[in-house]
Short mmCIF file of C-alpha atoms in Angstrom, two decimals:
data_model
loop_
_atom_site.label_atom_id
_atom_site.label_comp_id
_atom_site.label_asym_id
_atom_site.label_seq_id
_atom_site.Cartn_x
_atom_site.Cartn_y
_atom_site.Cartn_z
CA MET A 127 -15.86 -87.33 -94.76
CA PRO A 128 -16.28 -88.90 -98.22
CA LEU A 129 -13.90 -91.60 -99.32
CA GLN A 130 -11.32 -90.23 -101.74
CA VAL A 131 -9.96 -92.60 -104.34
CA HIS A 132 -6.97 -91.63 -106.45
CA ASN A 133 -5.41 -93.11 -109.56
CA ILE A 134 -8.34 -95.31 -110.47
CA PRO A 135 -8.99 -95.21 -114.22
CA ARG A 136 -12.37 -94.01 -115.44
CA ILE A 137 -13.89 -97.00 -117.22
CA ALA A 138 -17.23 -97.22 -119.04
CA PHE A 139 -19.07 -100.41 -119.92
CA VAL A 140 -21.31 -99.36 -122.79
CA GLY A 141 -23.12 -102.49 -123.98
CA ASP A 142 -24.48 -102.15 -127.50
CA LEU A 143 -23.81 -98.42 -127.97
CA VAL A 144 -20.27 -98.97 -129.27
CA SER A 145 -18.62 -101.86 -131.10
CA THR A 146 -14.93 -102.55 -131.58
CA SER A 147 -15.47 -105.59 -133.82
CA GLY A 148 -13.62 -104.87 -137.05
CA TRP A 149 -13.21 -101.15 -136.37
CA PRO A 150 -14.46 -98.83 -133.59
CA ARG A 151 -17.91 -97.47 -134.36
CA VAL A 152 -21.25 -96.50 -132.94
CA GLN A 153 -23.43 -99.59 -133.01
CA CYS A 154 -26.93 -99.16 -134.43
CA SER A 155 -27.89 -102.77 -135.07
CA PHE A 156 -29.39 -103.43 -131.64
CA ALA A 157 -30.93 -100.02 -130.92
CA ASP A 158 -34.64 -99.87 -130.15
CA ASP A 159 -34.78 -96.17 -131.01
CA TRP A 160 -32.04 -94.90 -133.31
CA SER A 161 -32.98 -91.28 -132.60
CA LEU A 162 -31.55 -91.66 -129.07
CA ILE A 163 -28.08 -92.72 -130.23
CA PRO A 164 -26.59 -89.21 -130.76
CA ASP A 165 -27.63 -88.09 -127.26
CA SER A 166 -26.38 -91.32 -125.68
CA LEU A 167 -23.02 -90.95 -127.39
CA ALA A 168 -22.74 -87.28 -126.38
CA ARG A 169 -23.52 -88.13 -122.74
CA LEU A 170 -20.90 -90.87 -122.74
CA GLN A 171 -18.30 -88.59 -124.34
CA ALA A 172 -19.05 -85.90 -121.73
CA LEU A 173 -18.04 -88.36 -119.00
CA ARG A 174 -14.59 -88.58 -120.64
CA PRO A 175 -13.80 -92.17 -119.67
CA GLU A 176 -10.21 -93.32 -120.08
CA TRP A 177 -11.29 -96.73 -121.40
CA VAL A 178 -14.51 -97.96 -122.95
CA TYR A 179 -15.52 -101.63 -122.94
CA ALA A 180 -18.00 -102.31 -125.71
CA GLY A 181 -20.62 -105.03 -125.83
CA HIS A 182 -19.09 -106.24 -129.09
CA GLY A 183 -15.39 -106.63 -129.81
CA ARG A 184 -12.37 -107.97 -128.01
CA CYS A 185 -10.39 -104.82 -127.30
CA PRO A 186 -11.30 -101.81 -125.18
CA LEU A 187 -11.50 -98.43 -126.86
CA SER A 188 -9.38 -95.58 -125.56
CA GLY A 189 -11.13 -92.47 -124.32
CA GLU A 190 -9.39 -90.48 -127.05
CA ALA A 191 -10.80 -92.80 -129.73
CA LEU A 192 -14.26 -92.49 -128.17
CA GLN A 193 -14.10 -88.71 -128.57
CA ARG A 194 -13.57 -89.16 -132.33
CA LEU A 195 -16.65 -91.34 -132.83
CA THR A 196 -19.76 -89.80 -134.34
CA PRO A 197 -23.32 -91.14 -134.48
CA LYS A 198 -23.06 -91.29 -138.26
CA PHE A 199 -19.82 -93.29 -138.24
CA TRP A 200 -21.52 -96.53 -139.34
CA THR A 201 -23.35 -94.97 -142.29
CA GLN A 202 -20.29 -92.99 -143.33
CA MET A 203 -18.21 -96.15 -143.47
CA ASN A 204 -20.77 -97.90 -145.67
CA THR A 205 -21.20 -95.33 -148.42
CA ASP A 206 -19.46 -95.00 -151.74
CA GLU A 207 -17.98 -91.73 -150.51
CA THR A 208 -15.42 -93.65 -148.46
CA ASP A 209 -13.00 -95.87 -150.32
CA SER A 210 -10.94 -98.58 -148.66
CA HIS A 211 -8.10 -96.12 -148.01
CA GLY A 212 -10.52 -93.88 -146.12
CA LEU A 213 -11.62 -96.85 -144.03
CA GLU A 214 -8.04 -97.73 -143.15
CA GLU A 215 -7.38 -94.11 -142.21
CA GLN A 216 -10.45 -94.00 -139.93
CA VAL A 217 -9.49 -97.27 -138.23
CA GLU A 218 -5.91 -96.09 -137.74
CA LYS A 219 -7.13 -92.86 -136.13
CA SER A 220 -9.55 -94.74 -133.86
CA VAL A 221 -7.06 -97.19 -132.41
#
């Protein structure tokens, strides 16, 4: 009979895929192959962890905030299309 464990939170340790330094985002800086990032993020989101511990940043990311991340988050936040108010709104939604 398999061991049944109840009420243990689903936690993911994701290394360099996600960063919570500054604001929650998909981390591209340390990727060897950027084309793999969208699939990696989708696979992580499919696991639906309750908490995500990133390789960069002090605070864990909630599972709900993880579901809102997109692979293009970093580039979207660094374009002229997003003003500082847009950045604050994205950070507020992610926390």
